[in-house]
CSV table of C-alpha atoms in Angstrom, one decimal:
chain,number,residue,atom,x,y,z
S,6,MET,CA,50.8,-29.8,-31.7
S,7,ALA,CA,52.7,-32.0,-34.1
S,8,TYR,CA,54.4,-30.4,-37.1
S,9,MET,CA,51.9,-29.7,-40.0
S,10,SER,CA,52.9,-28.6,-43.5
S,11,MET,CA,51.1,-25.8,-45.3
S,12,GLY,CA,49.8,-28.4,-47.8
S,13,GLU,CA,48.5,-30.6,-45.0
S,14,ALA,CA,46.7,-27.6,-43.5
S,15,HIS,CA,45.2,-26.8,-46.9
S,16,ARG,CA,44.0,-30.4,-47.2
S,17,ARG,CA,42.3,-30.4,-43.8
S,18,ILE,CA,40.5,-27.2,-44.4
S,19,THR,CA,39.3,-28.3,-47.8
S,20,ASP,CA,38.2,-31.7,-46.4
S,21,TYR,CA,36.0,-29.9,-43.8
S,22,LEU,CA,34.4,-27.6,-46.5
S,23,ASN,CA,33.7,-30.7,-48.7
S,24,ARG,CA,32.1,-32.6,-45.8
S,25,PHE,CA,30.0,-29.5,-45.0
S,26,SER,CA,28.9,-29.2,-48.7
S,27,ASP,CA,28.2,-32.9,-49.1
S,28,ALA,CA,26.1,-33.0,-45.9
S,29,VAL,CA,23.9,-30.1,-47.0
S,30,SER,CA,23.5,-31.4,-50.6
S,31,SER,CA,22.6,-35.0,-49.4
S,32,GLN,CA,20.7,-33.7,-46.3
S,33,ASP,CA,22.9,-36.0,-44.1
S,34,GLY,CA,22.0,-34.8,-40.7
S,35,TYR,CA,24.2,-37.3,-38.8
S,36,SER,CA,27.4,-36.2,-40.6
S,37,PHE,CA,26.3,-32.5,-40.5
S,38,LYS,CA,25.9,-32.3,-36.7
S,39,SER,CA,29.5,-33.3,-35.9
S,40,LEU,CA,30.8,-30.3,-37.9
S,41,PHE,CA,29.6,-27.9,-35.2
S,42,ALA,CA,30.7,-29.6,-32.0
S,43,VAL,CA,33.3,-27.1,-31.0
S,44,SER,CA,33.6,-28.1,-27.3
S,45,SER,CA,33.7,-31.9,-28.1
S,46,ASN,CA,37.5,-31.9,-28.4
S,47,SER,CA,37.2,-34.3,-31.4
S,48,HIS,CA,40.5,-35.0,-33.2
S,49,PHE,CA,39.0,-33.9,-36.5
S,50,LEU,CA,38.0,-30.4,-35.3
S,51,LEU,CA,41.1,-29.9,-33.2
S,52,SER,CA,43.3,-30.7,-36.2
S,53,LEU,CA,41.2,-28.4,-38.3
S,54,ALA,CA,41.8,-25.6,-35.7
S,55,ASP,CA,45.5,-26.2,-35.9
S,56,ALA,CA,45.3,-26.0,-39.7
S,57,LEU,CA,43.4,-22.7,-39.5
S,58,ASN,CA,46.0,-21.2,-37.2
S,59,LEU,CA,48.7,-22.1,-39.7
S,60,PHE,CA,46.9,-21.4,-43.0
S,61,GLN,CA,46.1,-17.7,-43.0
S,62,ASP,CA,44.1,-17.6,-46.2
S,63,ALA,CA,41.1,-19.9,-45.2
S,64,ASN,CA,38.6,-17.0,-45.8
S,65,ARG,CA,39.4,-17.0,-49.5
S,66,LEU,CA,38.8,-20.8,-49.7
S,67,ILE,CA,35.4,-20.5,-48.0
S,68,LYS,CA,34.2,-17.7,-50.2
S,69,GLN,CA,35.3,-19.5,-53.3
S,70,SER,CA,33.8,-22.9,-52.5
S,71,ASP,CA,30.6,-22.3,-50.4
S,72,HIS,CA,27.7,-20.0,-50.1
S,73,PHE,CA,27.4,-20.8,-46.4
S,74,ALA,CA,30.2,-18.4,-45.6
S,75,ASP,CA,28.1,-16.6,-42.9
S,76,ILE,CA,28.0,-19.9,-41.0
S,77,ILE,CA,31.5,-21.2,-41.6
S,78,LEU,CA,33.6,-18.1,-41.3
S,79,PRO,CA,32.6,-17.3,-37.6
S,80,LEU,CA,32.7,-21.1,-36.9
S,81,PHE,CA,36.3,-21.3,-38.0
S,82,ARG,CA,37.1,-18.3,-35.8
S,83,SER,CA,35.4,-20.0,-32.9
S,84,LEU,CA,37.4,-23.2,-33.4
S,85,GLN,CA,40.6,-21.2,-33.6
S,86,ASN,CA,39.9,-19.3,-30.4
S,87,TYR,CA,38.8,-22.5,-28.6
S,88,ARG,CA,42.1,-24.2,-29.5
S,89,GLN,CA,44.0,-21.2,-28.1
S,90,GLY,CA,41.9,-21.0,-25.0
S,91,ASN,CA,40.2,-17.7,-25.7
S,92,LEU,CA,36.8,-18.7,-24.5
S,93,LEU,CA,35.0,-15.3,-24.6
S,94,GLU,CA,36.0,-14.9,-28.3
S,95,THR,CA,35.0,-18.5,-28.9
S,96,TYR,CA,31.5,-17.7,-27.7
S,97,HIS,CA,31.2,-14.4,-29.6
S,98,ALA,CA,32.2,-16.1,-32.9
S,99,PHE,CA,29.9,-19.1,-32.3
S,100,GLU,CA,27.0,-16.9,-31.5
S,101,LYS,CA,27.3,-15.5,-35.1
S,102,THR,CA,27.4,-19.0,-36.5
S,103,ALA,CA,24.3,-19.9,-34.6
S,104,ASN,CA,22.3,-16.8,-35.8
S,105,ALA,CA,23.3,-17.5,-39.4
S,106,PHE,CA,22.4,-21.2,-39.0
S,107,ILE,CA,19.0,-20.4,-37.6
S,108,GLN,CA,18.3,-18.2,-40.7
S,109,GLU,CA,19.2,-21.1,-43.0
S,110,PHE,CA,17.3,-23.6,-40.9
S,111,ARG,CA,14.1,-21.6,-41.3
S,112,ASN,CA,14.5,-21.8,-45.1
S,113,TRP,CA,14.9,-25.6,-45.2
S,114,GLU,CA,11.5,-27.2,-45.6
S,115,SER,CA,12.3,-30.5,-43.9
S,116,ALA,CA,13.8,-31.2,-40.4
S,117,TRP,CA,16.9,-33.0,-41.8
S,118,ALA,CA,19.2,-30.6,-39.9
S,119,LEU,CA,17.5,-30.9,-36.6
S,120,GLU,CA,20.4,-32.9,-35.0
S,121,ALA,CA,22.8,-30.2,-36.1
S,122,LEU,CA,20.5,-27.6,-34.5
S,123,TYR,CA,20.6,-29.6,-31.3
S,124,VAL,CA,24.4,-29.5,-31.3
S,125,ILE,CA,24.4,-25.7,-31.9
S,126,VAL,CA,21.9,-25.2,-29.1
S,127,TYR,CA,24.0,-27.3,-26.7
S,128,GLU,CA,27.2,-25.5,-27.8
S,129,ILE,CA,25.7,-22.1,-27.2
S,130,ARG,CA,24.9,-23.0,-23.6
S,131,VAL,CA,28.2,-24.7,-22.9
S,132,LEU,CA,30.4,-22.1,-24.5
S,133,ALA,CA,28.5,-19.3,-22.7
S,134,GLU,CA,29.2,-21.0,-19.4
S,135,LYS,CA,32.9,-21.3,-20.3
S,136,ALA,CA,33.0,-17.6,-21.4
S,137,ASP,CA,31.3,-16.5,-18.1
S,138,LYS,CA,34.0,-18.4,-16.2
S,139,GLU,CA,36.7,-16.6,-18.1
S,140,LEU,CA,35.0,-13.2,-17.5
S,141,ALA,CA,34.6,-13.9,-13.8
S,142,SER,CA,38.3,-15.0,-13.5
S,143,ASN,CA,39.2,-11.6,-15.0
S,144,GLY,CA,37.0,-9.7,-12.5
S,145,LYS,CA,34.3,-8.9,-15.0
S,146,SER,CA,30.6,-9.5,-14.9
S,147,PRO,CA,29.5,-12.8,-16.3
S,148,GLU,CA,26.7,-12.1,-18.8
S,149,LYS,CA,27.0,-14.5,-21.7
S,150,LEU,CA,24.8,-17.3,-20.3
S,151,LYS,CA,22.0,-14.8,-20.0
S,152,GLY,CA,22.5,-13.8,-23.6
S,153,ALA,CA,22.5,-17.4,-24.6
S,154,GLY,CA,19.1,-17.8,-23.0
S,155,SER,CA,17.8,-15.0,-25.2
S,156,LEU,CA,19.3,-16.6,-28.3
S,157,LEU,CA,17.7,-20.0,-27.5
S,158,MET,CA,14.3,-18.3,-27.2
S,159,LYS,CA,14.8,-17.2,-30.8
S,160,VAL,CA,15.6,-20.8,-31.7
S,161,PHE,CA,12.4,-22.0,-29.8
S,162,GLY,CA,10.4,-19.5,-31.9
S,163,SER,CA,11.8,-21.0,-35.1
S,164,LEU,CA,10.5,-24.5,-34.1
S,165,ALA,CA,7.1,-23.4,-32.9
S,166,GLY,CA,5.4,-23.7,-36.3
S,167,LYS,CA,3.8,-26.6,-37.9
S,168,GLY,CA,5.6,-29.5,-39.4
S,169,SER,CA,8.3,-32.0,-38.4
S,170,LYS,CA,10.7,-29.3,-37.0
S,171,ARG,CA,8.5,-28.8,-33.9
S,172,VAL,CA,9.7,-32.0,-32.2
S,173,GLY,CA,12.9,-30.1,-31.6
S,174,ALA,CA,11.2,-27.6,-29.3
S,175,LEU,CA,11.4,-29.7,-26.2
S,176,TYR,CA,15.2,-30.2,-26.6
S,177,VAL,CA,15.6,-26.4,-26.8
S,178,THR,CA,13.2,-26.0,-23.8
S,179,CYS,CA,15.4,-28.4,-21.7
S,180,GLN,CA,18.5,-26.4,-22.6
S,181,LEU,CA,16.7,-23.2,-21.5
S,182,PHE,CA,15.8,-24.9,-18.2
S,183,LYS,CA,19.5,-25.7,-17.6
S,184,ILE,CA,20.3,-22.0,-18.2
S,185,TYR,CA,17.6,-20.7,-16.0
S,186,PHE,CA,18.4,-23.1,-13.1
S,187,LYS,CA,22.1,-22.2,-13.4
S,188,LEU,CA,21.3,-18.5,-13.3
S,189,GLY,CA,18.7,-18.8,-10.5
S,190,THR,CA,16.0,-17.3,-12.8
S,191,VAL,CA,13.6,-20.3,-12.7
S,192,HIS,CA,10.6,-18.0,-13.0
S,193,LEU,CA,11.5,-17.6,-16.7
S,194,CYS,CA,10.6,-21.2,-17.2
S,195,ARG,CA,6.9,-20.4,-16.9
S,196,SER,CA,6.5,-18.9,-20.4
S,197,VAL,CA,8.2,-21.8,-22.1
S,198,ILE,CA,6.2,-24.3,-20.1
S,199,ARG,CA,3.0,-22.6,-21.1
S,200,SER,CA,4.0,-22.8,-24.7
S,201,ILE,CA,4.7,-26.6,-24.4
S,202,GLU,CA,1.7,-27.5,-22.3
S,203,THR,CA,-1.1,-25.3,-23.6
S,204,ALA,CA,-0.2,-24.6,-27.2
S,205,ARG,CA,-2.2,-26.8,-29.6
S,206,ILE,CA,0.7,-27.1,-32.0
S,207,PHE,CA,2.6,-29.4,-29.6
S,208,ASP,CA,1.7,-33.0,-28.7
S,209,PHE,CA,3.8,-34.0,-25.7
S,210,GLU,CA,3.8,-37.7,-26.7
S,211,GLU,CA,5.4,-37.0,-30.1
S,212,PHE,CA,8.6,-35.6,-28.5
S,213,PRO,CA,11.7,-37.9,-28.2
S,214,LYS,CA,11.7,-39.9,-24.9
S,215,ARG,CA,15.1,-38.4,-23.9
S,216,ASP,CA,13.7,-34.9,-24.0
S,217,LYS,CA,10.4,-35.8,-22.2
S,218,VAL,CA,12.5,-37.3,-19.4
S,219,THR,CA,14.6,-34.1,-19.1
S,220,TYR,CA,11.5,-31.9,-19.3
S,221,MET,CA,9.7,-33.8,-16.6
S,222,TYR,CA,12.8,-33.8,-14.4
S,223,TYR,CA,13.1,-30.0,-14.5
S,224,THR,CA,9.4,-29.3,-14.2
S,225,GLY,CA,9.3,-31.7,-11.3
S,226,ARG,CA,12.0,-29.7,-9.6
S,227,LEU,CA,10.0,-26.5,-10.2
S,228,GLU,CA,7.0,-28.1,-8.5
S,229,VAL,CA,9.3,-28.9,-5.5
S,230,PHE,CA,10.1,-25.2,-5.3
S,231,ASN,CA,6.4,-24.4,-5.3
S,232,GLU,CA,5.7,-27.1,-2.7
S,233,ASN,CA,3.2,-28.8,-5.0
S,234,PHE,CA,4.3,-32.3,-4.0
S,235,PRO,CA,1.6,-34.4,-5.8
S,236,ALA,CA,2.6,-32.7,-9.1
S,237,ALA,CA,6.3,-33.0,-8.2
S,238,ASP,CA,5.8,-36.7,-7.4
S,239,HIS,CA,4.0,-37.3,-10.7
S,240,LYS,CA,6.6,-35.6,-12.9
S,241,LEU,CA,9.8,-36.9,-11.2
S,242,SER,CA,8.3,-40.4,-11.1
S,243,TYR,CA,7.7,-40.1,-14.8
S,244,ALA,CA,11.3,-39.1,-15.4
S,245,LEU,CA,12.5,-42.0,-13.2
S,246,LYS,CA,10.3,-44.6,-14.9
S,247,HIS,CA,11.3,-43.5,-18.5
S,248,CYS,CA,15.0,-42.8,-17.8
S,249,ASN,CA,17.5,-45.0,-19.5
S,250,PRO,CA,18.2,-47.7,-16.9
S,251,GLN,CA,21.9,-47.7,-17.9
S,252,SER,CA,22.2,-44.0,-17.0
S,253,GLU,CA,22.9,-44.4,-13.3
S,254,ALA,CA,24.1,-40.8,-13.0
S,255,ASN,CA,20.8,-39.5,-14.3
S,256,ILE,CA,18.8,-41.8,-12.2
S,257,ARG,CA,20.7,-40.6,-9.1
S,258,MET,CA,20.0,-37.0,-10.1
S,259,ILE,CA,16.3,-37.7,-10.4
S,260,LEU,CA,16.2,-39.6,-7.0
S,261,LYS,CA,18.0,-36.7,-5.3
S,262,HIS,CA,14.8,-34.7,-5.7
S,263,LEU,CA,12.2,-37.5,-5.8
S,264,ILE,CA,13.2,-39.0,-2.4
S,265,PRO,CA,12.5,-35.8,-0.5
S,266,VAL,CA,9.1,-35.5,-2.3
S,267,LYS,CA,8.3,-39.1,-1.4
S,268,LEU,CA,9.3,-38.6,2.2
S,269,SER,CA,7.1,-35.5,2.4
S,270,ILE,CA,4.1,-37.6,1.4
S,271,GLY,CA,4.9,-40.4,3.8
S,272,ILE,CA,6.6,-42.9,1.5
S,273,LEU,CA,10.0,-44.1,2.7
S,274,PRO,CA,12.6,-45.5,0.3
S,275,LYS,CA,14.2,-48.9,0.9
S,276,ASP,CA,17.8,-49.0,2.2
S,277,ARG,CA,19.0,-50.9,-0.8
S,278,LEU,CA,17.9,-48.1,-3.2
S,279,LEU,CA,20.0,-45.6,-1.2
S,280,GLU,CA,22.9,-48.0,-1.3
S,281,LYS,CA,22.6,-48.8,-5.0
S,282,TYR,CA,22.6,-45.0,-6.0
S,283,ASN,CA,25.0,-43.8,-3.3
S,284,LEU,CA,22.4,-41.6,-1.7
S,285,PHE,CA,23.6,-42.2,1.9
S,286,GLU,CA,22.8,-38.6,2.9
S,287,TYR,CA,19.2,-39.7,3.1
S,288,SER,CA,19.9,-42.8,5.3
S,289,ASN,CA,19.7,-41.0,8.7
S,290,ILE,CA,16.7,-39.0,7.6
S,291,VAL,CA,14.8,-42.2,6.8
S,292,GLN,CA,15.9,-43.7,10.1
S,293,ALA,CA,14.8,-40.6,12.0
S,294,LEU,CA,11.3,-40.9,10.4
S,295,ARG,CA,11.1,-44.6,11.3
S,296,ARG,CA,12.2,-44.1,14.9
S,297,GLY,CA,10.7,-40.7,15.7
S,298,ASP,CA,14.2,-39.5,16.4
S,299,LEU,CA,14.2,-35.7,16.1
S,300,ARG,CA,17.9,-35.5,17.2
S,301,LEU,CA,18.9,-37.8,14.3
S,302,LEU,CA,16.9,-35.8,11.8
S,303,ARG,CA,18.5,-32.5,12.9
S,304,ARG,CA,22.0,-34.0,12.8
S,305,ALA,CA,21.5,-35.4,9.3
S,306,LEU,CA,20.3,-32.0,8.1
S,307,GLN,CA,23.3,-30.3,9.7
S,308,ASP,CA,25.8,-32.8,8.3
S,309,HIS,CA,24.6,-32.5,4.7
S,310,GLU,CA,23.3,-29.0,4.8
S,311,ASP,CA,25.4,-27.7,1.9
S,312,ARG,CA,24.4,-30.7,-0.3
S,313,PHE,CA,20.7,-30.3,0.4
S,314,LEU,CA,20.8,-26.5,-0.1
S,315,ARG,CA,22.5,-27.0,-3.5
S,316,SER,CA,19.8,-29.5,-4.5
S,317,GLY,CA,17.1,-27.1,-3.4
S,318,VAL,CA,15.5,-29.7,-1.0
S,319,TYR,CA,16.7,-28.5,2.4
S,320,LEU,CA,13.4,-26.8,3.3
S,321,VAL,CA,11.4,-29.8,2.2
S,322,LEU,CA,13.5,-32.1,4.4
S,323,GLU,CA,13.3,-29.6,7.3
S,324,LYS,CA,9.5,-29.8,7.3
S,325,LEU,CA,9.7,-33.5,8.0
S,326,GLU,CA,10.0,-32.7,11.6
S,327,LEU,CA,6.2,-32.8,12.0
S,328,GLN,CA,6.2,-36.4,10.8
S,329,VAL,CA,9.0,-37.3,13.2
S,330,TYR,CA,7.0,-35.8,16.1
S,331,GLN,CA,4.0,-37.9,15.0
S,332,ARG,CA,6.2,-41.0,15.0
S,333,LEU,CA,7.6,-40.2,18.5
S,334,VAL,CA,4.1,-39.7,20.0
S,335,LYS,CA,3.0,-42.9,18.3
S,336,LYS,CA,5.9,-44.9,19.9
S,337,ILE,CA,4.9,-43.4,23.3
S,338,HIS,CA,1.3,-44.5,22.7
S,339,ILE,CA,2.4,-48.1,21.8
S,340,ILE,CA,4.5,-48.4,24.9
S,341,GLN,CA,1.6,-47.1,27.1
S,342,LYS,CA,-0.7,-49.6,25.4
S,343,GLN,CA,1.5,-52.4,26.4
S,344,LYS,CA,1.7,-51.2,30.1
S,345,ASP,CA,-1.9,-50.1,30.6
S,346,PRO,CA,-4.3,-50.6,27.6
S,347,SER,CA,-7.1,-48.7,29.3
S,348,LYS,CA,-5.1,-45.4,29.4
S,349,ALA,CA,-3.1,-45.8,26.2
S,350,HIS,CA,-5.1,-43.1,24.5
S,351,GLN,CA,-4.1,-40.5,27.2
S,352,VAL,CA,-0.7,-39.1,26.6
S,353,LYS,CA,0.7,-36.7,29.2
S,354,LEU,CA,2.6,-33.8,27.7
S,355,GLU,CA,5.2,-34.3,30.5
S,356,VAL,CA,5.9,-37.8,29.0
S,357,ILE,CA,6.6,-36.3,25.6
S,358,VAL,CA,8.9,-33.6,27.3
S,359,LYS,CA,10.9,-36.5,29.0
S,360,ALA,CA,11.2,-38.4,25.7
S,361,LEU,CA,12.5,-35.3,23.9
S,362,LYS,CA,15.0,-34.7,26.8
S,363,TRP,CA,16.3,-38.3,26.4
S,364,LEU,CA,17.0,-37.2,22.8
S,365,GLU,CA,18.9,-34.2,24.2
S,366,ILE,CA,16.1,-31.8,23.0
S,367,ASP,CA,15.0,-29.4,25.7
S,368,MET,CA,11.4,-28.3,25.4
S,369,ASP,CA,9.0,-27.2,28.1
S,370,VAL,CA,5.3,-28.4,28.4
S,371,ASP,CA,4.0,-25.2,26.7
S,372,GLU,CA,6.2,-25.8,23.6
S,373,VAL,CA,5.2,-29.4,23.4
S,374,GLU,CA,1.5,-28.4,23.6
S,375,CYS,CA,2.1,-26.1,20.7
S,376,ILE,CA,3.7,-28.9,18.7
S,377,MET,CA,0.8,-31.2,19.5
S,378,ALA,CA,-1.7,-28.5,18.5
S,379,ILE,CA,0.0,-28.3,15.1
S,380,LEU,CA,0.0,-32.1,14.7
S,381,ILE,CA,-3.8,-32.2,15.4
S,382,TYR,CA,-4.5,-29.2,13.1
S,383,LYS,CA,-2.6,-30.8,10.3
S,384,ASN,CA,-4.3,-34.2,10.8
S,385,LEU,CA,-1.2,-36.0,11.7
S,386,VAL,CA,-2.8,-36.8,15.1
S,387,LYS,CA,-6.5,-37.3,15.8
S,388,GLY,CA,-7.5,-36.2,19.3
S,389,TYR,CA,-8.0,-33.2,21.6
S,390,PHE,CA,-6.4,-31.4,24.6
S,391,ALA,CA,-7.5,-31.8,28.2
S,392,HIS,CA,-5.9,-28.5,28.9
S,393,LYS,CA,-6.1,-28.4,32.6
S,394,SER,CA,-4.5,-31.8,33.1
S,395,LYS,CA,-2.0,-31.3,30.3
S,396,VAL,CA,-3.0,-34.5,28.5
S,397,VAL,CA,-3.6,-35.3,24.8
S,398,VAL,CA,-6.6,-37.5,24.4
S,399,LEU,CA,-6.1,-39.6,21.3
S,400,SER,CA,-8.9,-40.9,19.2
S,401,LYS,CA,-9.5,-44.6,19.7
S,402,GLN,CA,-9.9,-45.1,16.0
S,403,ASP,CA,-6.9,-44.4,13.8
S,404,PRO,CA,-5.2,-41.8,16.1
S,405,PHE,CA,-2.2,-41.5,13.7
S,406,PRO,CA,-3.6,-41.1,10.1
S,407,LYS,CA,-1.2,-42.1,7.3
S,408,LEU,CA,-0.4,-39.7,4.6
S,409,ASN,CA,-1.0,-42.3,2.0
S,410,GLY,CA,0.8,-40.4,-0.7
S,411,LYS,CA,-0.7,-37.0,0.1
S,412,PRO,CA,1.2,-34.1,1.6
S,413,VAL,CA,0.8,-32.9,5.2
S,414,ASN,CA,-2.1,-30.4,5.3
S,415,SER,CA,-1.1,-26.8,4.9
């Protein structure tokens, strides 16, 4: 920190108070929001924190000049603690600012301060995460993010009424989703989703595009967890279609979840898409589906297991094995058709056993028969067993039905 005189410290504090007062009196939401961005590391707020740590009588200045002391006093303490690296105290102080701000926000008739509310909601989540890291590093139980979720539900309630403020509800919802996903308590999303999707006070189309994209991304991920792939496809595809094309990182995040969903309904991505967004972890999975190569699929799942588990898509990808089996049997059928068209629809289980052995996968005839029974049951193969001769008799019409955008039958 460069040297600062007491007079300069006084000037910086007074400058902040004047900006705060001017923003409120003129209802200048754009200027107002920047005054709360504690974690932004903006030069203006960092220099203010330095001034506060030097000038010990800031409380008197606040009480003399502004009736928003309940908001500003804890905000100043939060800035001071953030500058000093005391993240738990930063959160505690900012929580008081947030509660006082919500009270004022309810009293303001218009939504002029909505952008400032967004910053406060964002800061509550981010500062809670930082506080929890500090707690965990000191061997204590991280609990602030959970408390932040409760506070944001309070904010959500303040936006659920009629009027222009309600468009802010979706932004708060998305921040809640981020908290619940981080904590592994995604079941808590349901009550908020019900409020957004069934309450008559909300019209989804009136929300900002940015928030709609984030909402559809997280609700799409929830549908993946529930294995509701048509709904997941709809929501994640919406997020992809409406995402800012310049936001490559966000597009990549959406695709990380949309690609497994597309694969599960029989739609394979083009190689250039995987290359463009650096999603090479899916390359071998796509190749395995094209070739009917079970060994390649299992190797790809093993090589990228941690990544797929973190994304929550491992189990979805693991279930692609049935499609790979279907493709393998189809390849055997094509080869037989070339050799002897009259018997192409009769596939001996022993031939499938040999094909799997060539892929270094050991299965006996009984195991293969079980797999084939599942393929027939799930309508991935049309045909029946000639059990005594250990032969699958394929339908002569469309023996390998395409999924056509529908999931494999449960």
